Amino acid sequence: MADKTQAGDRTEANEAQIAVHWKEEQYFQPSKAFIDQANMRDPNIRTRFGEDNFPDCFKDYADMLTWSTPYDKVLDTNNPPFWKWFTGGKLNASYNCIDRHLAQYRNKAAFIFVAEPEEDPPVVLTYQELYIRVNEMAALLRDFCGLKAGDRVTLHLPMTPDLPITMLACARLGVIHSQVFGGFSGHSCGSRIEDSGSRILISTDAYWRSGKLIDHKVNADIAVQTAEEMGQHVDKVLIWQRYPGKYSSPTPMVKGRDFFVNDVLKQYAGKYVEPVPMDSEAPLFLMYSSGTTGKPKGCQHRTGGYLAYVAGTSRYIEDIHPTDTYWCMADIGWITGHSYIVYGPLLLAATSVIYEGTPTYPDVRRPWRIAERLGVNIFHTSPTAVRALRRLGPDEPSKCNYQFKHMTTVGEPIEPSAWRWYYDEVGKGQAVIVDTWWQTENGGFLCSTVPALDAMKPGSAGPALPGIYPIIYDDDGEEVAKGSGRAGNMCIRNPWPGIMQTIWGNDQRFVDTYYKRYCKNPQSKDWRDWPYMSGDGAMQAEDGYFRILGRIDDVINVSGHRLGTKEIESACLTVPEVAEAAVVPVVDEIKGRVPDVYVALSPGDYKAEEVAARVIQACDDAIGKIARPRHVYVVPDMPKTRSGKIMRRVLGAISNGADVGDVTTLANASVVEDIRVVVRDQNAGGKPQG
Ligand code: WT7
């Protein structure tokens, strides 16, 4: 039977509805060949990580790290929900990712960089070479920029090795890095500079994307200006050159403020910087993510717990061995890249591939050529990429001579038909698949099968990871019966080492967002009273597997990445003619969801088409192209409740061609029909009317 979520069906309004159409699927078993070599083969792993052994079970992960001072306590719950992990311990992230591997793996590849232009051969960075570069960069950050432990630095870098070199150089000094996804606009970078209080911005001149060498330096200027306007001064802008020795951007350098990293680095050639032993609880990095308000939150991740958690999950769930060539196609600018391109693989001395460009450039066979050429055996990507690669080149993987042992999917629910193509064609029927559910806040995976132990079930992320105890609550705070298949709010009962420490500079928002709703007793120091609320809907089947249904808040998951509707709406409202804006998610056959924008204009004589173009430009400028609306509908008025609230539900239904339901309680019910006409005309090929 065709499943309802296949390409072409755009009538579903939300993930919950989609989920209902997914039947329970058959199980797939991992192959004997995979099992025989797997890192985690102990069938008692979940008992070992069970509640009776919590939190000490996580010593297993902490032991994967090298501590300069051993920790004395696994978990400190004195100030809920501000948990502390491995307290008393000290360690350095850069030392753990690099130095400690040198004796055994000095000239093994740490990173292999694949540039987008295919005529450029892959560039190998050995552990030794990475060590040299990170030390030199750390010397530059310390001596040229005056940075020290605890300072924040904003990075706005694309997918080249300069990014992990910079991250690891910061980590060597205990400087907190805050990498902003390279595709985000200069403006969003600037507001993150301000929020984090960075006085140094590290960017680049240019990078390749879909065959174009994109000017990125221009964003640095916008970012600095935005930050200045918000009250944060930037002293220095460091610009990496995509081609060292050559400036590839038309945007001028600002004298006295902007410096080429490559030039300045010459003063630090061969310098060694002692890795600074950091408290286990010292922040390692910030990663901004969208929430329900307009202001992105800086998820603050700790050193010890985070590193322990990504090491453990990279070993057991990603099944990374030092001999593996591992390729995660995500961007390092997202949490997936931090945890599972940089920190996790390097902690395990693996070889991690960094690909600069678009997966489908110059053609849809590119990923499979890369896999063949580099001998990639572990592959990691999103359902969005799987859908796109399938649609454009369903038979392409078979034309390349590679063989994966293991594949990951992350970021959004994957529909069973896409899962099966991934399994049959990309994995050639031999690779095990893990569908990993987690969030920027979480540091690492929360739900997934343990690949050698649990059967795979398409469309379900699987059981919780060892040491993670989920619970589904209904809106009244009652537990939804385990295994009942009923939907509710996905929560985690216990703390785990990868959970963020707080929202940078906003402890109250941290408590309110994740813990307030289901906290059983705000006075309690017992972790059992403080379940973490994920913001996702989920249901658990009889076999204990979780199916994630998507966000229950005002967050749109575009290609597996979060955009706040409020952020997009504020961008639309910067267009002077726009009086009101509402953003709703519309189902997209490739990206999962994309934003649709409805705007009502202030009185005046405007061309709807022109306003719509300005709205799109405003979204590009404020956030980045990732937030670009599919449609901008200029409507006569918004559907509103009697108290004046915009009914986004009604707009969402119209966008998705679904039933709008009961609208009789609206203050202006008749506008619904007018809006429907606007939408229908525009989708019939018409231009926005004005
Ligand atoms: C949201 C988190 C950390 C991964 C990259 C995205 C959705 C994530 C899955 C999955 C269904 C998933 C959730 C979550 N999500 N993984 N395997 N199945 N949905 O990180 O930007 O913080 O987004 O992505 O809705 O809340 P993020």
XYZ file of C-alpha atoms and ligand atoms in Angstrom:
717
model
C 0.000 0.000 0.000
C 1.291 3.431 -0.880
C 2.054 5.407 2.185
C 0.377 8.755 2.451
C 3.530 10.706 3.034
C 5.124 9.862 -0.277
C 6.232 12.609 -2.601
C 3.304 14.443 -4.030
C 0.968 14.322 -1.095
C 0.698 17.757 0.426
C -2.617 17.479 2.083
C -1.432 16.602 5.569
C -1.595 19.368 8.092
C 0.740 18.132 10.767
C 3.127 15.427 11.790
C 0.657 13.810 14.112
C -1.649 13.186 11.194
C 1.185 11.767 9.145
C 2.137 9.443 11.934
C -1.325 8.024 12.126
C -1.036 7.016 8.502
C 2.208 5.166 9.082
C 1.424 1.607 9.899
C 3.572 -0.446 12.189
C 6.337 -1.707 9.959
C 8.180 -4.975 9.743
C 11.532 -5.342 11.507
C 14.899 -5.450 9.787
C 17.778 -7.294 11.453
C 21.415 -6.206 11.472
C 23.700 -8.539 9.522
C 26.002 -11.019 11.224
C 28.969 -9.261 9.630
C 27.963 -6.026 11.318
C 27.262 -7.626 14.669
C 30.611 -9.445 14.693
C 32.550 -6.221 14.520
C 30.277 -3.928 16.561
C 31.514 -1.925 19.537
C 28.432 -2.664 21.625
C 27.330 -6.302 21.689
C 26.318 -6.676 25.322
C 22.615 -7.575 25.397
C 22.521 -6.335 28.997
C 23.586 -2.821 28.112
C 20.230 -1.268 29.025
C 20.238 -3.063 32.373
C 23.778 -1.908 33.028
C 22.559 1.628 32.250
C 19.273 1.076 34.094
C 17.881 3.185 36.881
C 19.455 0.987 39.564
C 22.875 1.940 38.260
C 22.140 5.601 37.574
C 24.116 7.883 37.469
C 27.239 5.742 37.907
C 26.550 3.935 34.618
C 27.860 7.040 32.858
C 31.341 6.428 34.253
C 31.629 4.100 31.274
C 31.457 7.162 28.982
C 33.672 9.369 31.168
C 36.324 6.627 31.054
C 36.589 7.125 27.310
C 38.181 10.509 28.051
C 41.582 11.423 29.437
C 41.230 13.528 32.575
C 44.066 15.684 33.869
C 42.362 15.611 37.277
C 39.951 12.748 37.953
C 36.381 13.683 38.883
C 35.105 12.848 42.343
C 31.355 12.871 41.773
C 29.385 11.615 38.774
C 26.271 13.760 39.239
C 25.619 16.685 41.533
C 21.910 17.482 41.875
C 22.193 20.244 44.437
C 20.664 22.966 42.305
C 17.971 21.481 40.053
C 17.647 21.596 37.119
C 21.222 22.874 36.865
C 22.838 19.467 37.021
C 26.586 19.128 37.335
C 28.443 16.201 35.797
C 31.770 14.650 36.793
C 32.497 17.402 39.292
C 35.997 17.995 40.549
C 37.396 16.648 37.290
C 39.512 18.633 34.856
C 40.219 17.961 31.213
C 40.886 19.657 27.901
C 38.792 18.979 24.803
C 41.552 19.670 22.303
C 43.954 17.394 24.174
C 41.336 14.642 24.151
C 40.599 15.041 20.443
C 44.196 15.356 19.276
C 47.240 15.119 21.558
C 46.392 11.837 23.186
C 46.095 10.115 19.811
C 49.498 11.178 18.507
C 51.547 8.299 19.889
C 49.423 5.744 18.086
C 47.836 7.629 15.204
C 50.119 10.559 14.388
C 49.936 10.149 10.642
C 46.452 8.774 10.336
C 43.847 11.041 8.720
C 41.820 13.029 11.245
C 39.896 14.945 8.593
C 39.612 14.472 4.867
C 38.374 17.644 3.229
C 36.494 17.381 -0.030
C 36.096 20.721 -1.795
C 32.998 21.283 -3.856
C 34.912 21.734 -7.149
C 35.493 18.136 -8.109
C 38.792 18.814 -9.849
C 40.332 19.750 -6.466
C 41.710 16.550 -4.960
C 40.728 15.642 -1.389
C 42.944 17.202 1.293
C 44.065 15.009 4.185
C 44.734 16.462 7.613
C 46.533 13.924 9.754
C 46.314 14.024 13.535
C 49.857 15.404 13.517
C 48.964 18.147 11.053
C 45.791 18.999 12.953
C 47.883 19.213 16.119
C 50.273 21.700 14.504
C 47.506 23.849 13.046
C 45.416 23.906 16.207
C 48.425 24.895 18.298
C 49.342 27.729 15.942
C 45.777 28.977 15.858
C 45.520 28.747 19.636
C 48.692 30.840 19.921
C 47.149 33.413 17.602
C 43.910 33.557 19.553
C 45.777 33.939 22.836
C 48.541 36.330 21.832
C 47.093 38.287 18.925
C 43.493 38.459 20.149
C 44.120 38.379 23.889
C 41.594 35.615 24.444
C 41.541 33.545 27.598
C 39.467 30.826 29.241
C 35.810 31.794 29.606
C 35.801 34.404 26.815
C 33.340 33.873 23.982
C 34.251 33.988 20.308
C 31.783 33.969 17.450
C 32.648 31.888 14.400
C 30.735 32.259 11.142
C 32.507 29.666 9.075
C 31.569 27.381 6.203
C 32.477 23.702 5.778
C 36.245 23.674 5.490
C 38.841 22.374 7.991
C 39.384 25.976 9.131
C 36.204 25.565 11.166
C 37.218 22.580 13.349
C 40.753 23.969 13.596
C 39.298 27.169 15.029
C 36.914 25.304 17.351
C 39.685 23.090 18.703
C 42.039 26.059 19.098
C 39.397 27.795 21.215
C 38.872 24.621 23.222
C 42.627 24.352 23.818
C 42.458 27.697 25.637
C 39.119 27.144 27.321
C 37.645 29.863 25.116
C 33.937 29.255 24.483
C 33.256 28.968 20.756
C 29.936 29.985 19.300
C 29.742 28.868 15.692
C 26.892 30.333 13.682
C 25.763 28.206 10.727
C 27.537 29.624 7.642
C 24.255 29.855 5.731
C 22.762 32.222 8.281
C 22.744 35.887 7.382
C 25.177 38.512 8.646
C 22.330 39.938 10.670
C 21.627 36.721 12.574
C 25.353 36.327 13.152
C 25.441 39.855 14.565
C 22.654 39.252 17.062
C 24.459 36.122 18.273
C 27.673 38.125 18.670
C 25.744 40.515 20.841
C 23.980 37.859 22.884
C 27.190 35.968 23.606
C 29.251 39.104 24.230
C 31.962 38.217 21.722
C 34.537 40.844 20.811
C 36.190 38.693 18.169
C 34.510 37.406 15.012
C 36.156 34.696 12.942
C 34.901 34.375 9.397
C 36.111 33.660 5.891
C 36.344 35.399 2.550
C 34.453 32.904 0.414
C 33.290 29.336 -0.048
C 31.843 27.136 -2.771
C 28.177 26.325 -2.898
C 26.342 24.914 -5.947
C 29.123 25.911 -8.308
C 29.422 29.485 -7.085
C 32.196 31.015 -5.025
C 30.076 32.887 -2.513
C 31.203 36.156 -0.949
C 31.064 35.554 2.772
C 33.152 38.500 3.969
C 30.202 40.777 3.273
C 28.341 38.999 6.085
C 31.120 39.782 8.538
C 30.617 43.511 7.917
C 26.869 43.221 8.408
C 27.383 41.116 11.538
C 29.762 43.613 13.123
C 27.446 46.500 12.319
C 24.418 44.664 13.715
C 26.304 43.819 16.903
C 27.478 47.435 17.262
C 23.921 48.698 16.888
C 22.865 46.292 19.612
C 25.649 47.533 21.877
C 28.368 44.942 21.416
C 31.659 46.178 20.041
C 33.813 43.849 17.957
C 37.550 44.554 18.217
C 38.882 42.251 15.569
C 37.551 40.340 12.606
C 39.719 37.413 11.550
C 39.252 36.282 7.981
C 40.406 32.871 6.802
C 41.174 32.785 3.090
C 39.544 30.003 1.112
C 42.698 29.981 -1.001
C 45.516 31.031 1.336
C 47.532 33.905 -0.072
C 44.696 35.056 -2.285
C 41.693 37.185 -1.368
C 38.531 35.744 -2.924
C 35.971 38.344 -1.877
C 35.052 41.658 -3.533
C 34.257 43.154 -0.110
C 37.071 45.370 1.180
C 38.950 44.606 4.387
C 38.605 47.227 7.130
C 41.983 48.542 8.154
C 42.881 48.019 11.785
C 39.879 45.758 12.379
C 40.096 42.973 9.802
C 43.039 40.574 9.551
C 43.821 37.612 7.369
C 44.286 34.577 9.589
C 46.779 33.099 7.127
C 49.014 36.151 7.352
C 48.920 36.511 11.112
C 49.494 32.780 11.591
C 52.985 33.166 10.137
C 54.071 34.812 13.404
C 52.994 31.713 15.299
C 54.571 29.057 13.100
C 55.562 26.002 15.116
C 54.205 27.428 18.414
C 53.002 24.985 21.035
C 50.226 25.973 23.429
C 49.755 23.994 26.604
C 46.138 22.739 26.677
C 44.388 24.494 29.573
C 42.890 21.979 32.019
C 39.253 22.998 32.280
C 36.733 22.209 34.967
C 34.407 19.477 33.865
C 31.579 22.015 34.211
C 33.313 24.815 32.264
C 31.290 25.720 29.156
C 32.815 24.310 25.951
C 30.613 26.028 23.388
C 27.354 27.792 22.637
C 25.004 26.696 19.900
C 22.074 28.965 19.146
C 18.735 27.412 18.366
C 15.268 28.727 17.668
C 12.505 28.629 20.182
C 9.006 29.921 20.552
C 10.018 33.536 21.083
C 11.766 35.723 18.551
C 15.130 35.492 20.290
C 17.279 32.415 19.590
C 18.636 30.737 22.689
C 22.301 30.061 23.243
C 22.415 26.426 24.302
C 25.411 26.253 26.616
C 27.236 22.930 26.600
C 29.668 21.810 29.297
C 33.081 20.271 28.747
C 33.183 16.978 30.670
C 29.619 15.717 30.399
C 29.236 16.727 26.769
C 32.480 15.113 25.656
C 31.723 11.944 27.623
C 28.273 11.720 26.070
C 29.404 12.240 22.469
C 32.277 9.782 22.933
C 29.962 7.115 24.343
C 27.230 7.562 21.761
C 29.717 7.793 18.874
C 31.184 4.489 19.988
C 28.007 2.543 20.732
C 25.432 4.059 18.405
C 27.526 5.320 15.473
C 29.776 2.276 15.943
C 32.861 4.336 15.164
C 36.220 2.548 15.376
C 39.580 4.251 14.805
C 39.824 2.315 11.528
C 36.569 3.711 10.143
C 36.143 6.411 7.524
C 33.103 8.249 8.667
C 31.130 10.805 6.707
C 28.412 12.921 8.227
C 26.894 15.197 5.565
C 25.475 17.666 8.089
C 27.023 21.094 8.522
C 29.413 21.629 11.428
C 27.412 24.804 12.085
C 24.619 22.673 13.549
C 24.826 20.567 16.698
C 24.966 17.386 14.596
C 28.240 18.576 13.137
C 29.709 19.627 16.474
C 28.916 16.292 18.096
C 29.192 13.903 15.179
C 31.641 15.446 12.692
C 34.116 17.023 15.077
C 34.073 16.003 18.740
C 32.691 12.441 18.664
C 34.755 11.044 15.777
C 37.969 12.758 16.919
C 37.575 11.559 20.503
C 37.590 8.053 19.018
C 40.546 8.750 16.695
C 38.440 8.116 13.600
C 38.748 9.695 10.162
C 35.980 12.237 9.618
C 35.069 13.586 6.180
C 34.254 17.261 5.653
C 32.457 18.063 2.407
C 32.220 21.707 1.467
C 29.349 21.842 -0.954
C 25.897 20.813 -2.032
C 25.356 17.036 -2.134
C 23.880 17.252 -5.619
C 26.712 19.265 -7.168
C 27.699 18.854 -9.954
C 25.259 15.961 -10.184
C 23.293 13.659 -7.943
C 25.923 10.913 -8.040
C 28.447 13.102 -6.203
C 27.956 11.677 -2.680
C 28.417 8.144 -3.923
C 31.570 9.072 -5.850
C 32.966 10.636 -2.683
C 32.075 7.519 -0.688
C 33.799 5.331 -3.275
C 36.892 7.459 -3.597
C 37.480 7.836 0.141
C 36.336 4.366 1.155
C 33.670 5.771 3.470
C 32.087 2.996 5.539
C 29.850 4.976 7.917
C 27.395 7.492 6.460
C 25.211 9.982 8.297
C 22.563 12.300 6.828
C 19.025 13.676 7.126
C 15.700 12.497 5.705
C 15.630 15.683 3.606
C 18.860 14.663 1.877
C 17.624 11.087 1.488
C 14.407 12.293 -0.176
C 16.260 14.674 -2.505
C 18.869 12.104 -3.531
C 16.173 9.527 -4.075
C 14.004 11.760 -6.177
C 16.816 12.991 -8.403
C 18.792 9.775 -8.697
C 17.081 6.663 -7.404
C 19.545 4.292 -9.128
C 22.730 6.281 -8.617
C 24.161 4.571 -5.508
C 24.421 1.212 -7.302
C 26.700 2.811 -9.893
C 29.431 3.464 -7.349
C 31.649 0.931 -5.715
C 31.399 1.692 -2.016
C 29.935 -0.277 0.852
C 28.611 1.241 4.058
C 28.416 -0.854 7.206
C 26.336 1.718 9.056
C 24.056 4.646 8.178
C 22.369 7.278 10.322
C 19.337 9.443 9.789
C 18.642 12.480 11.946
C 16.666 15.672 12.197
C 13.117 14.779 11.199
C 10.864 11.783 11.018
C 11.737 9.604 8.048
C 8.790 8.066 6.266
C 9.033 4.300 5.704
C 9.254 4.566 1.910
C 12.285 6.857 2.121
C 13.774 4.615 4.818
C 13.471 1.582 2.557
C 15.177 3.332 -0.339
C 17.986 4.371 2.014
C 18.298 0.782 3.194
C 18.010 -0.982 -0.177
C 19.800 1.434 -2.496
C 22.195 3.528 -0.420
C 23.007 0.772 2.051
C 22.767 -1.901 -0.671
C 20.804 -4.033 1.757
C 23.873 -4.552 3.937
C 24.199 -1.469 6.126
C 22.521 -1.178 9.471
C 20.470 2.036 9.951
C 20.015 4.083 13.109
C 17.250 6.699 13.223
C 18.532 9.024 15.918
C 16.241 11.432 17.725
C 17.698 14.324 19.712
C 17.947 18.119 19.797
C 20.464 20.945 19.982
C 19.831 21.088 23.726
C 20.675 17.422 24.247
C 24.329 17.203 23.161
C 23.850 13.734 21.699
C 21.349 11.024 20.739
C 18.418 10.237 23.045
C 16.476 7.622 21.099
C 17.873 5.120 18.639
C 18.352 1.431 18.230
C 21.687 0.097 19.468
C 22.769 -1.064 16.022
C 24.000 -4.610 16.709
C 21.389 -5.377 19.350
C 18.015 -3.968 18.313
C 16.015 -4.681 15.183
C 15.343 -1.662 12.973
C 11.787 -0.520 12.347
C 11.279 2.005 9.526
C 9.611 5.200 10.689
C 10.458 4.721 14.364
C 13.507 6.124 16.087
C 13.589 3.084 18.356
C 13.892 2.694 22.099
C 15.663 5.167 24.343
C 19.430 5.026 24.498
C 21.030 3.227 27.424
C 20.801 5.521 30.445
C 17.903 7.589 29.055
C 14.486 7.106 30.667
C 11.715 8.729 28.627
C 8.176 9.382 29.691
C 5.267 10.694 27.637
C 2.914 13.108 29.391
C -0.452 14.349 28.278
C -1.436 18.000 28.507
C -2.745 17.523 32.043
C 0.542 16.161 33.299
C -0.658 12.547 33.433
C 1.609 9.844 32.103
C 0.483 8.345 28.819
C 0.593 4.588 29.353
C 3.835 3.032 28.154
C 3.526 1.213 24.854
C -0.040 2.414 24.352
C 0.568 4.018 20.975
C -1.094 7.189 22.234
C 0.510 10.514 21.451
C 1.708 12.978 24.055
C 4.592 15.224 25.036
C 7.955 13.522 24.910
C 9.961 14.040 28.102
C 13.070 12.521 29.669
C 12.806 11.691 33.344
C 16.497 11.850 34.182
C 19.497 14.095 33.630
C 22.205 12.798 31.275
C 25.754 14.052 30.694
C 25.054 15.648 27.283
C 22.179 17.894 28.379
C 22.906 21.612 28.052
C 23.845 23.544 31.189
C 21.570 26.498 30.660
C 20.556 29.080 28.095
C 23.456 31.509 27.893
C 22.694 34.431 30.183
C 19.138 33.336 30.850
C 18.753 30.693 33.556
C 15.098 31.530 34.032
C 14.251 30.895 30.394
C 16.073 27.555 30.683
C 13.948 26.475 33.631
C 10.739 27.812 32.122
C 11.248 26.273 28.697
C 12.257 22.758 29.639
C 11.327 22.047 33.249
C 8.496 24.225 34.452
C 5.649 22.384 32.806
C 6.153 18.976 34.379
C 8.198 19.759 37.474
C 6.649 17.883 40.397
C 8.117 19.982 43.169
C 10.198 23.109 42.590
C 11.824 22.723 46.039
C 13.002 19.186 45.375
C 16.643 18.286 44.889
C 15.697 14.856 43.591
C 16.147 14.539 39.847
C 13.031 12.361 39.705
C 10.956 15.499 40.239
C 12.440 17.299 37.255
C 11.527 15.715 33.916
C 12.938 17.451 30.845
C 10.302 18.522 28.315
C 11.567 18.154 24.751
C 8.876 20.102 22.923
C 8.227 17.145 20.619
C 5.136 15.019 20.378
C 5.752 11.273 20.378
C 4.108 7.916 20.831
C 5.472 4.637 22.058
C 4.427 1.380 20.421
C 3.951 -1.888 22.256
C 7.493 -2.980 21.465
C 8.841 0.086 23.304
C 9.900 1.918 20.142
C 9.234 5.648 19.987
C 7.876 7.425 16.968
C 8.573 11.126 17.030
C 5.702 13.179 15.693
C 7.314 16.603 15.526
C 7.182 19.884 17.372
C 4.290 20.769 19.601
C 5.329 24.427 19.768
C 5.702 27.311 17.317
C 8.796 25.859 15.771
C 9.047 24.757 12.145
C 11.451 21.974 11.293
C 12.825 22.802 7.836
C 15.140 20.126 6.440
C 15.698 18.922 9.981
C 16.558 22.346 11.343
C 14.606 24.536 13.588
C 13.149 27.899 12.715
C 10.983 29.851 15.101
C 7.800 31.169 13.523
C 8.179 34.269 15.685
C 11.620 34.950 14.249
C 10.300 34.780 10.701
C 7.296 36.912 11.610
C 9.515 39.615 13.097
C 11.550 39.594 9.894
C 8.358 40.118 7.849
C 7.308 42.975 10.103
C 10.483 44.885 9.252
C 8.908 45.583 5.844
C 7.188 48.945 6.424
C 4.023 48.112 4.469
C 3.388 44.959 6.503
C 0.975 45.500 9.374
C 0.570 41.885 10.462
C 2.367 38.680 9.645
C 1.681 35.038 10.395
C 3.913 32.125 9.539
C 2.723 28.532 9.283
C 4.426 25.272 8.340
C 3.435 23.727 5.034
C 4.244 20.136 4.138
C 7.048 19.839 1.595
C 7.883 16.607 -0.140
C 11.636 17.090 0.234
C 12.246 19.366 3.200
C 9.547 18.026 5.474
C 8.230 21.485 6.272
C 8.704 24.948 4.825
C 7.290 28.277 6.028
C 4.315 29.914 4.326
C 3.837 33.586 5.123
C 0.586 35.510 5.353
C 0.769 39.279 5.559
C -1.858 41.965 5.939
C -0.800 45.431 4.836
C -1.244 48.795 6.461
C -3.516 51.216 4.584
C -2.039 52.534 1.368
C -1.681 51.781 -2.280
C 0.880 49.009 -2.730
C 1.622 46.354 -5.293
C 1.234 43.018 -3.512
C 3.886 41.484 -5.717
C 6.459 44.053 -4.665
C 5.638 43.735 -0.998
C 5.935 39.945 -1.279
C 9.390 40.285 -2.835
C 10.440 42.593 -0.003
C 9.127 40.137 2.569
C 11.234 37.366 1.053
C 14.278 39.620 1.022
C 13.639 40.536 4.657
C 13.640 36.835 5.656
C 16.876 36.227 3.734
C 18.503 39.210 5.422
C 17.295 38.586 8.941
C 17.811 34.840 9.105
C 19.204 33.368 5.901
C 17.966 31.570 2.809
C 16.975 28.571 4.899
C 14.051 30.647 6.195
C 12.850 31.654 2.744
C 9.051 31.292 2.612
C 7.564 29.116 -0.082
C 4.744 31.609 -0.587
C 3.961 35.065 0.629
C 0.221 35.613 0.583
C -0.975 39.183 0.841
C -4.393 38.889 2.458
C -7.060 41.463 3.261
C -7.084 40.530 6.967
C -5.963 37.775 9.333
C -8.433 35.293 10.789
C -8.757 36.378 14.411
C -10.369 35.316 17.626
C -12.625 37.775 19.383
C -9.715 38.695 21.626
C -7.699 39.607 18.543
C -5.335 36.620 18.360
C -4.328 35.462 14.899
C -5.598 31.930 14.293
C -2.534 30.349 12.713
C -4.274 26.991 12.785
C -6.733 28.215 10.160
C -3.959 29.546 7.937
C -2.018 26.305 8.331
C -5.014 24.311 7.206
C -5.480 26.537 4.146
C -1.800 26.288 3.211
C -1.899 22.522 3.465
C -5.210 22.164 1.669
C -6.802 20.696 4.765
C -10.110 21.251 6.463
C -10.105 24.544 8.393
C -12.461 23.113 10.967
C -14.878 25.213 12.939
C -14.360 28.911 12.224
C -17.634 30.200 13.604
C -15.937 31.504 16.742
C -13.733 33.841 14.719
C -14.370 37.548 14.983
C -14.187 37.761 11.188
C -15.193 34.362 9.846
C -15.902 35.683 6.364
C -12.235 36.510 5.788
C -11.436 32.799 5.628
C -13.072 32.529 2.239
C -11.239 35.647 0.988
C -7.932 34.162 2.097
C -8.720 30.888 0.402
C -9.299 32.751 -2.842
C -5.954 34.556 -2.559
C -4.175 31.262 -1.955
C -5.978 29.462 -4.754
C -5.336 32.204 -7.305
C -1.696 32.502 -6.426
C -1.139 28.743 -6.559
C -2.901 28.608 -9.880
C 0.063 30.577 -11.189
C -1.272 34.018 -10.506
C 0.835 36.788 -9.043
C 0.059 38.252 -5.636
C -2.870 40.618 -6.094
C -2.776 44.171 -4.905
C 14.179 18.684 16.459
C 15.521 19.167 16.943
C 19.923 17.240 16.817
C 19.530 16.763 15.522
C 19.438 17.829 14.490
C 18.268 18.780 14.670
C 13.411 16.840 15.252
C 15.433 15.359 15.363
C 14.609 13.432 14.770
C 14.297 12.087 14.414
C 12.055 12.737 14.202
C 13.565 14.373 14.811
C 12.612 16.978 16.527
C 13.533 17.758 17.438
N 14.114 15.566 15.163
N 15.740 14.080 15.128
N 15.228 11.122 14.333
N 13.002 11.791 14.143
N 12.299 14.026 14.508
O 18.459 19.523 15.825
O 17.601 21.793 15.169
O 17.722 21.068 17.588
O 16.020 20.107 16.022
O 14.351 17.916 15.277
O 11.446 17.696 16.265
O 12.865 18.471 18.437
P 17.472 20.699 16.176
